GROMACS .gro file of C-alpha atoms in nm:
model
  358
    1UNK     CA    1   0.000   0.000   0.000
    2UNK     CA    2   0.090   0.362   0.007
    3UNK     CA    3   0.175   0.567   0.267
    4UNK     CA    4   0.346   0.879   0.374
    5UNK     CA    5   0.696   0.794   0.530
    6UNK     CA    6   0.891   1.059   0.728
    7UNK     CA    7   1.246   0.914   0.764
    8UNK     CA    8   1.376   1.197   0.977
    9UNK     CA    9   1.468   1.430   0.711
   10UNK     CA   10   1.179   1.372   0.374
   11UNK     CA   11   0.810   1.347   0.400
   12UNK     CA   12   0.772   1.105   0.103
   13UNK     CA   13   0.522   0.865  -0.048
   14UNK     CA   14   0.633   0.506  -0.009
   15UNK     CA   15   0.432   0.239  -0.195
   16UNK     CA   16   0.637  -0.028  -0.056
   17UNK     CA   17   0.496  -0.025   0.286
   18UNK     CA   18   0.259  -0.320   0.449
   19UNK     CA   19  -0.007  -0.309   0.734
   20UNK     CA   20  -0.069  -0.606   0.836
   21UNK     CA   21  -0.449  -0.777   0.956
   22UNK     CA   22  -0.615  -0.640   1.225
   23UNK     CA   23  -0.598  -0.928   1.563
   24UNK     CA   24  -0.845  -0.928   1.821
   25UNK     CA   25  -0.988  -0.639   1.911
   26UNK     CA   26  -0.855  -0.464   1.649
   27UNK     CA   27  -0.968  -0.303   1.293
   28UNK     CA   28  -0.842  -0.230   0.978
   29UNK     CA   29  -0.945   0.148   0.863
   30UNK     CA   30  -0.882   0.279   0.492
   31UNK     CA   31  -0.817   0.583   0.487
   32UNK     CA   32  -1.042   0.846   0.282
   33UNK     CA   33  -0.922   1.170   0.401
   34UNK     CA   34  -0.644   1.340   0.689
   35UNK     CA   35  -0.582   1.676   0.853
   36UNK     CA   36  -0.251   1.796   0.856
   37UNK     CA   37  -0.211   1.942   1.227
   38UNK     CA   38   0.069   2.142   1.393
   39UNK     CA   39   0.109   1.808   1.606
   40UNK     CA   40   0.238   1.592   1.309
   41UNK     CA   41   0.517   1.871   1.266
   42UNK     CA   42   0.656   1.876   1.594
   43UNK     CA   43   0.840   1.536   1.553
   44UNK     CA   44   0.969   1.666   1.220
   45UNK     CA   45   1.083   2.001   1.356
   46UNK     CA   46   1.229   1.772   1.663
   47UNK     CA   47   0.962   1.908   1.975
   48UNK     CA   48   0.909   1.579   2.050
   49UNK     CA   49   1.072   1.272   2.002
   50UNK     CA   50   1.010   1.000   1.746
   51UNK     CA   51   1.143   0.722   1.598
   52UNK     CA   52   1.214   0.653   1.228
   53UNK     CA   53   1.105   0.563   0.973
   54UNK     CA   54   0.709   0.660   1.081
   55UNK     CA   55   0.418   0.716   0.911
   56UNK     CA   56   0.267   1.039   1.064
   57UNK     CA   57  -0.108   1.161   1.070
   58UNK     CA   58  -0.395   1.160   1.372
   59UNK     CA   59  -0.734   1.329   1.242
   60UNK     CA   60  -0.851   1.132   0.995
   61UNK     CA   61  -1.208   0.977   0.863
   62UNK     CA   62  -1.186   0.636   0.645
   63UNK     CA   63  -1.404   0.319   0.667
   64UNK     CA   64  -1.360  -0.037   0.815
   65UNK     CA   65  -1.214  -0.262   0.575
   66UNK     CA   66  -1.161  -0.544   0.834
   67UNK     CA   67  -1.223  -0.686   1.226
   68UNK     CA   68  -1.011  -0.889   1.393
   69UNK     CA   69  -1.211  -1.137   1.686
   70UNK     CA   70  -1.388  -0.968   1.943
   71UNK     CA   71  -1.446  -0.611   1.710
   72UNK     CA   72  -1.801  -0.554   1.702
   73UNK     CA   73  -1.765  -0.254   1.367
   74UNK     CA   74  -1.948  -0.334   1.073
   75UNK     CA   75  -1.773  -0.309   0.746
   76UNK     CA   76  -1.783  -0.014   0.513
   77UNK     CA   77  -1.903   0.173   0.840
   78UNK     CA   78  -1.767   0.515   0.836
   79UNK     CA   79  -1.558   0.651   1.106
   80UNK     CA   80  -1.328   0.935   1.255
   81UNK     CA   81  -0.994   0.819   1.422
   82UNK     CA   82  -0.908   0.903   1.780
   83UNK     CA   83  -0.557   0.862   1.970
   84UNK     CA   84  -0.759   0.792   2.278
   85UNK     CA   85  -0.750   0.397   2.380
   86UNK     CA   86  -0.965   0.323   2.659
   87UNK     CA   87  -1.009   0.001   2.877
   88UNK     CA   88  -1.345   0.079   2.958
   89UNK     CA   89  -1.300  -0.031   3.330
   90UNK     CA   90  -1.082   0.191   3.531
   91UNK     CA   91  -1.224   0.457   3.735
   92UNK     CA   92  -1.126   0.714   3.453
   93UNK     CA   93  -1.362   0.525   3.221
   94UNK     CA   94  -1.646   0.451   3.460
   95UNK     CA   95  -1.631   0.813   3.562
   96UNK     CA   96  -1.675   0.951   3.186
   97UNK     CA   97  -1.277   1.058   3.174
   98UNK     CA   98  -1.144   0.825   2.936
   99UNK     CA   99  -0.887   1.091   2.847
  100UNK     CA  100  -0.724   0.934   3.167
  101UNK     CA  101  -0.749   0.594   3.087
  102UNK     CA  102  -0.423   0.453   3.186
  103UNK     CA  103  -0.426   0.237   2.876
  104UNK     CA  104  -0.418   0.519   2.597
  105UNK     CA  105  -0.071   0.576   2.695
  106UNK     CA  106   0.058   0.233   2.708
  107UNK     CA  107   0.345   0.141   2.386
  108UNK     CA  108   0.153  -0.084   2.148
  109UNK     CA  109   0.357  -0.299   1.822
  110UNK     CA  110   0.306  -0.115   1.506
  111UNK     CA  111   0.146  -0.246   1.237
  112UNK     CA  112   0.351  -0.104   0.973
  113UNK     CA  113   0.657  -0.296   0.798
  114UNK     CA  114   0.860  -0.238   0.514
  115UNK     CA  115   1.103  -0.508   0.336
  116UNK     CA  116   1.043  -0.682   0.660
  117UNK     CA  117   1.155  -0.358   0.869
  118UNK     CA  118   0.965  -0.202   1.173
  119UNK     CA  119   0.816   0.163   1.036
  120UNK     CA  120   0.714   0.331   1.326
  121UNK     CA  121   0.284   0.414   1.393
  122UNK     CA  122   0.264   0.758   1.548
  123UNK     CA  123   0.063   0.825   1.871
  124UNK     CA  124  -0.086   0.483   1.780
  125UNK     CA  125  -0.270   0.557   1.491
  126UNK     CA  126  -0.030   0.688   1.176
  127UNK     CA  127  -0.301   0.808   0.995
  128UNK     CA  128  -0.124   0.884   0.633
  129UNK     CA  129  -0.194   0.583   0.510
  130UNK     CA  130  -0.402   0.426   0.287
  131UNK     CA  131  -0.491   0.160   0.536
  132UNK     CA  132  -0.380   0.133   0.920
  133UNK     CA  133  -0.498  -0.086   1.203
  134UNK     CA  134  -0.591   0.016   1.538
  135UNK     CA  135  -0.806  -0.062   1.852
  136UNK     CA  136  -1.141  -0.107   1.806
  137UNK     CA  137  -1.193   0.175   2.086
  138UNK     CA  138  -1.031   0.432   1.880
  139UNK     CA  139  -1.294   0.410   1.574
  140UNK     CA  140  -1.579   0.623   1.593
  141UNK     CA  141  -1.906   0.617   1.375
  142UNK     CA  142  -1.980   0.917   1.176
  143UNK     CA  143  -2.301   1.016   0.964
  144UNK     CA  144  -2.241   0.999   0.604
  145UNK     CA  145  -2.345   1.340   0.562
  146UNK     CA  146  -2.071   1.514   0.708
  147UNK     CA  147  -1.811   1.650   0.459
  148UNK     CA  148  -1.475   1.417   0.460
  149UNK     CA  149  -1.286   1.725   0.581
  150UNK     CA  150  -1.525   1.851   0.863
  151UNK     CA  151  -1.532   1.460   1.018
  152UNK     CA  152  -1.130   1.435   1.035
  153UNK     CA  153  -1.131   1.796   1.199
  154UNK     CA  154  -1.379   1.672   1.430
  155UNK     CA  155  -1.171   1.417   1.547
  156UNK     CA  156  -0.866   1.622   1.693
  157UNK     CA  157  -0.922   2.031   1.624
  158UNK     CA  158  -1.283   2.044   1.699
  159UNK     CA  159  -1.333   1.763   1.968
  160UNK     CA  160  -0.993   1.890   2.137
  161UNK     CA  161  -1.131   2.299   2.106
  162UNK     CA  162  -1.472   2.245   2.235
  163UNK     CA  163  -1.348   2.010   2.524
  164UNK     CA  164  -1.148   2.277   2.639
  165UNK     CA  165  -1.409   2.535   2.626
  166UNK     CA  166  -1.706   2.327   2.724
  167UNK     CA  167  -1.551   2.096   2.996
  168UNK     CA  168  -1.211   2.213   3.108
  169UNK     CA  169  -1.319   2.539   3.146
  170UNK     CA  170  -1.690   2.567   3.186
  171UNK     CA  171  -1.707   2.847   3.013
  172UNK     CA  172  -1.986   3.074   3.082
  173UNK     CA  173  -2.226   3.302   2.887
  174UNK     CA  174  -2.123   3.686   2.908
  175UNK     CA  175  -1.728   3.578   3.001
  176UNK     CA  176  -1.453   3.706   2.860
  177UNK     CA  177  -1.179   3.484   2.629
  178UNK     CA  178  -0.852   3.494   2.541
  179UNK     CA  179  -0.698   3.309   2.256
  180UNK     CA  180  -0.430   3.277   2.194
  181UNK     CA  181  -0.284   3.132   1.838
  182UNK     CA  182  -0.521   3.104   1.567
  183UNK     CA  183  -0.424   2.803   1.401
  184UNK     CA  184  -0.667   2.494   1.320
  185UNK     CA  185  -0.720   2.436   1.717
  186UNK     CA  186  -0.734   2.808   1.814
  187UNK     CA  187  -0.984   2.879   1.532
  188UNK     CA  188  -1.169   2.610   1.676
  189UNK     CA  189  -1.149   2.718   2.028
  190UNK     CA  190  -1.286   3.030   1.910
  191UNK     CA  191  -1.584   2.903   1.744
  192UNK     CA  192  -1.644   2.695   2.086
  193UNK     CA  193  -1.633   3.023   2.259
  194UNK     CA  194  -1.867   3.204   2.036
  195UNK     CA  195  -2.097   2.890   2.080
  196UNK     CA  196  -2.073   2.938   2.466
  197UNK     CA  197  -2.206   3.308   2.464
  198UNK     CA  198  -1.861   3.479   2.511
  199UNK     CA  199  -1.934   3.822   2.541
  200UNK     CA  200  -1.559   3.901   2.406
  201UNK     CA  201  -1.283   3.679   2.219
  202UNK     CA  202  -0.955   3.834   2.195
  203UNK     CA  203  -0.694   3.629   1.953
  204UNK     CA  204  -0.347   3.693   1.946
  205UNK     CA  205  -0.138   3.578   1.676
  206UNK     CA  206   0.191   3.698   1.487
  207UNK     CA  207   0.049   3.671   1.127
  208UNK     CA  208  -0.184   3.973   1.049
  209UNK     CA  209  -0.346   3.758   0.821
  210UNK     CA  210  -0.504   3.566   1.038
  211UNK     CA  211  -0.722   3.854   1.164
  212UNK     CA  212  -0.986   3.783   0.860
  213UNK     CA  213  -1.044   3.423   0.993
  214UNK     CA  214  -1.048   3.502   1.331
  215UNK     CA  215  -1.330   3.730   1.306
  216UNK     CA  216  -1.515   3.517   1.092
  217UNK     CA  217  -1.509   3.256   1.384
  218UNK     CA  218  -1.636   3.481   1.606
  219UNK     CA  219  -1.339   3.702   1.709
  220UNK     CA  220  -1.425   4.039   1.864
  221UNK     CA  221  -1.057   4.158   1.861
  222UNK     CA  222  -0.729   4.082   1.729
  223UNK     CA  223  -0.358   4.161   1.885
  224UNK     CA  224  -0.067   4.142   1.654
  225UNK     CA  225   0.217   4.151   1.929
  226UNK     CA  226   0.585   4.239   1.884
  227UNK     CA  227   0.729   3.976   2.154
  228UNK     CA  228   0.474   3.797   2.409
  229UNK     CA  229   0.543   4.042   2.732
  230UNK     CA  230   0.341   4.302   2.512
  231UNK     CA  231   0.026   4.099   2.530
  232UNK     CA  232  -0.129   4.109   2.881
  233UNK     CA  233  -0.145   4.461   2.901
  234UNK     CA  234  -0.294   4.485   2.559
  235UNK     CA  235  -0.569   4.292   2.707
  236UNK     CA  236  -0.577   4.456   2.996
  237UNK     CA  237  -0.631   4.759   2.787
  238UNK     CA  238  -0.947   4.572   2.597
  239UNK     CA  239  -1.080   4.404   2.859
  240UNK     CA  240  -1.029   4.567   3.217
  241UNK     CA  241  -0.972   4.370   3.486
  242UNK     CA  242  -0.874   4.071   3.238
  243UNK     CA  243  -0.997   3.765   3.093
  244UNK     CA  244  -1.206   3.528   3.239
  245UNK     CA  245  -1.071   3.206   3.066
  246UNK     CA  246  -0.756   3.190   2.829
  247UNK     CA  247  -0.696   2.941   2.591
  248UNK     CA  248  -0.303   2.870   2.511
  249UNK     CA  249  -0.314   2.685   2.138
  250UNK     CA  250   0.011   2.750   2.005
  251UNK     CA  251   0.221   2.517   2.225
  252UNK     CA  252   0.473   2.879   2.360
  253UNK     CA  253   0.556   2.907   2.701
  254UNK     CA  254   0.609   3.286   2.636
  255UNK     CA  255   0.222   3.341   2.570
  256UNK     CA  256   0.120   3.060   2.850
  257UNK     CA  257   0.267   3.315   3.105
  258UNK     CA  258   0.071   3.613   2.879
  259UNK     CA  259  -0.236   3.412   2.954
  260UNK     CA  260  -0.174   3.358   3.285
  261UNK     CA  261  -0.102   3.741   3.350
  262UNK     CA  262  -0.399   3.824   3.105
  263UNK     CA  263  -0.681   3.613   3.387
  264UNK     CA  264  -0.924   3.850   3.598
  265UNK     CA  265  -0.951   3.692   3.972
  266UNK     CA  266  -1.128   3.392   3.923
  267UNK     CA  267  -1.004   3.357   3.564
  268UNK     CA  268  -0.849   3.000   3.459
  269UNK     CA  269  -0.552   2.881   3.173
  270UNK     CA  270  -0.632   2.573   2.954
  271UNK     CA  271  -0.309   2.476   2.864
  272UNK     CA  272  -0.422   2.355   2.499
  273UNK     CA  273  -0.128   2.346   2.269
  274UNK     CA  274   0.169   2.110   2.263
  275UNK     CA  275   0.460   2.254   2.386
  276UNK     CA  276   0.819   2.157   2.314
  277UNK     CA  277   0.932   1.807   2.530
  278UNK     CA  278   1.111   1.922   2.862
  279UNK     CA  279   0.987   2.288   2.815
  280UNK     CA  280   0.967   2.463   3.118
  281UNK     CA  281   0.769   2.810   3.267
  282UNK     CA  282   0.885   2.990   3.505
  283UNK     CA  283   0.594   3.101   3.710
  284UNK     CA  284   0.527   3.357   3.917
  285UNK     CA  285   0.330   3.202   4.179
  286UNK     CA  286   0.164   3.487   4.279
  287UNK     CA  287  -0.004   3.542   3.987
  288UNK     CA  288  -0.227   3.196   4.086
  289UNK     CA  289  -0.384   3.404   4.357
  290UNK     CA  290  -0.711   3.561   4.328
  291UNK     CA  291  -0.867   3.159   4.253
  292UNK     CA  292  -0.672   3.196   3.897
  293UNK     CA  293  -0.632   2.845   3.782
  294UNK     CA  294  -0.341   2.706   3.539
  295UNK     CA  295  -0.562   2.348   3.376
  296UNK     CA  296  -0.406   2.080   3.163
  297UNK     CA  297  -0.615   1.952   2.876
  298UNK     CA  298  -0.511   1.657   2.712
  299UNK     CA  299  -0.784   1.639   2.358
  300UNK     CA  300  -1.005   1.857   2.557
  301UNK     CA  301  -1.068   1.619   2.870
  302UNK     CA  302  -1.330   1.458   2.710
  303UNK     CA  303  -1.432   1.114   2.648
  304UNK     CA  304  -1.425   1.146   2.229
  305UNK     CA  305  -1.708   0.850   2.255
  306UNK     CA  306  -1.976   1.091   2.386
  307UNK     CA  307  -1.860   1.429   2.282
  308UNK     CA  308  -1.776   1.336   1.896
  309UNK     CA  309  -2.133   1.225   1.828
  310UNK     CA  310  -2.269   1.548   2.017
  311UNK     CA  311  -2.060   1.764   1.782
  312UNK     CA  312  -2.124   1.560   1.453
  313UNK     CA  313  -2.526   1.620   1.556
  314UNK     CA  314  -2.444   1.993   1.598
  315UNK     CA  315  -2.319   2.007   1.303
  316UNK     CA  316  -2.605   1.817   1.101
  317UNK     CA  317  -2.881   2.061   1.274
  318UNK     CA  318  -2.662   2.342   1.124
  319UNK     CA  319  -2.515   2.432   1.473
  320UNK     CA  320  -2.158   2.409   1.417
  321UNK     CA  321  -2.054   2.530   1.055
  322UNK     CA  322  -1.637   2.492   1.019
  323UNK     CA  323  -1.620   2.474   0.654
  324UNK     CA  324  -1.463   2.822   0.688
  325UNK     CA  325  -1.176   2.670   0.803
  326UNK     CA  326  -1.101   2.397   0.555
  327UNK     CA  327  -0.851   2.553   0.352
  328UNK     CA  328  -0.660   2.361   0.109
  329UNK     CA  329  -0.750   1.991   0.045
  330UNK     CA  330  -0.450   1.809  -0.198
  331UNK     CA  331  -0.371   1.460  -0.291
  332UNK     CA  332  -0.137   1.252  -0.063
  333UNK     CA  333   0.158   1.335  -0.334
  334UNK     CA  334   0.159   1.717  -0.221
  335UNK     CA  335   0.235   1.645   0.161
  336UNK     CA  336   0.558   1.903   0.123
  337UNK     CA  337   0.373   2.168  -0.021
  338UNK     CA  338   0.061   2.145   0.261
  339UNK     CA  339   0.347   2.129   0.522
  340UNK     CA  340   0.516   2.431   0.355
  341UNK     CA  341   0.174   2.628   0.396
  342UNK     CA  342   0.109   2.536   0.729
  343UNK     CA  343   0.464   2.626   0.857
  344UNK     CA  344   0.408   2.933   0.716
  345UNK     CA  345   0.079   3.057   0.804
  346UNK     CA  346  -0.081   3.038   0.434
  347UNK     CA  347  -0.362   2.772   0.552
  348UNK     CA  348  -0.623   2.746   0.838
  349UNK     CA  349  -0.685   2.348   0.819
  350UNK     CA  350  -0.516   2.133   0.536
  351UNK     CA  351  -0.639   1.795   0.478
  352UNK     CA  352  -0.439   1.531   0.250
  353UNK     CA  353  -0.694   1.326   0.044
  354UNK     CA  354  -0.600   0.912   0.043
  355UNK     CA  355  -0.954   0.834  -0.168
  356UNK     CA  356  -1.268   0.875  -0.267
  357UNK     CA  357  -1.415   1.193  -0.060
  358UNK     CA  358  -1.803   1.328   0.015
   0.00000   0.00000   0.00000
């Protein structure tokens, strides 16, 4: 089959690769269509560690090809990918936090081979592939009617953004929001805020033209900033007293400490982006006090189970619109050029095509 291969320097196609059947409990997913997410670059730009060769890729929508004993999917059902693996009997589980489930972080083999080599399967799913395997707990069904590109971004951007709004924070009607990078997730946080009632949604990002976007989602202001200790007082200067809840999507510990010095008494941080591994912030305790609250999100603290089919049903009744957001949609062959874009701020959300698409 084909896949996309990064081998620590080139993000190639490599039609050599093999994916072998899916055992118990496991299925086989072909791949229609992916999202190309700030996440899958930070192993190529070295922010996190991984091993190579690896096929890359986490928000995706495809179909079940094939179920290995004891995987109750139909075939040909459609479905949206999650990296979430759950054991469905821990307290995390029984308590609705499957996010916590003890099992989604546990190593599992890859799937992948090549010329009888190991090719590594990224946060256990490797989604640029024609065809991968995973647990059957990481397969979700999704209504036909939903656009290829709006079900993969509802599997990481959207169900990660409105987690953090809805459930981390609790965001309230009338609050105040900061945002702050506007990328796929940020964009998506916004919309989630705008969905909550936010009376204001301040977004802060270094590309001016991101502005148009932002305000489109539902963005009542925009900061440009020159370095990162400029933005709490231009908040300040918006919103008096500060921000109720702050949203930090571009993995920077620069503009987690903005956020955190952005918060009104009572305000709270969702620490929402991925930041660098062994990053650091050096905190100044004191500006906790007030009941200010620093939260960690991991794909927005939400079991994906109940809140994916919540948000596909928003977006059926004409709820949730994020078309405005799918940007650039290109064949498998023109991973480079989508990367290139994204790197450089000329996309919103790209998605790579692997098939047929709705």
């Amino acid at each position: 089959m084909r896949a996309l291969v990064w081998d620590g320097t080139d993000l190639h196609v490599d039609s050599t690769v093999e994916v072998r059947p899916p055992g118990p409990g496991e299925v086989a997913v072909d791949i229609t269509m992916a999202g190309l997410c700030h996440s899958d670059l930070s192993p190529m730009e070295g922010r996190i560690p991984q091993p190579t060769p690896a096929i890359l890729g986490h928000e995706a929508v495809g179909v079940v090809a094939a179920a290995g004993p004891g995987a109750d999917v139909p075939l040909g059902q459609r479905v949206v990918l999650t990296v979430l693996r759950r054991c469905g009997e821990c307290r995390h589980c029984r308590g609705g936090r499957a996010n916590l489930c003890p099992a989604s972080g546990r190593p599992v083999a890859s799937p992948f081979s090549r010329g009888g080599d190991l090719v590594h399967q990224f946060v256990r799913l490797g989604a640029f592939a024609e065809r991968i395997v995973v647990a059957r707990e990481q397969v979700i069904a999704m209504p036909a009617e939903i656009p290829d590109p709006v079900a993969a971004m509802l599997g990481c951007a959207t169900v990660t953004a409105f987690g953090a709004v809805e459930d981390r924070a609790r965001l309230r009607a009338g609050e105040s929001v900061l945002v702050t990078g506007a990328g796929g997730i940020g964009l998506n946080v916004v919309l989630a805020a705008r969905t909550a009632g936010a009376e204001r949604i301040v977004v802060v990002d270094r590309n001016p033209a991101k502005e148009r976007i932002a305000r489109t989602c539902g963005a009542t202001d925009f900061i440009v900033p020159n370095d990162p200790s400029g933005i709490a007082p231009a908040v300040r200067e918006l919103v008096p007293g500060g921000v109720d809840a702050a949203f930090e999507c571009a993995g920077h510990t620069g503009l987690l400490d903005a956020a955190i010095r952005s918060l009104a008494g009572g305000g709270r941080v969702v620490v929402v982006g991925l930041p660098p591994t062994g990053a650091t912030l050096a905190l100044e305790v004191r500006e906790l006090f007030h009941d200010k609250s620093l939260l960690g999100c991991r794909m927005g603290s939400v079991d994906p189970h109940r809140k994916l089919p919540d948000l596909a049903g928003r977006v059926l009744r004409g709820e949730l619109d994020l078309t405005p957001l799918v940007s650039a949609v290109v064949p498998m062959e023109s991973a480079e050029r989508l990367v290139d874009d994204l790197r450089n701020g000329r996309i919103d959300r790209g998605f790579l095509r692997f098939g047929s698409t709705s």
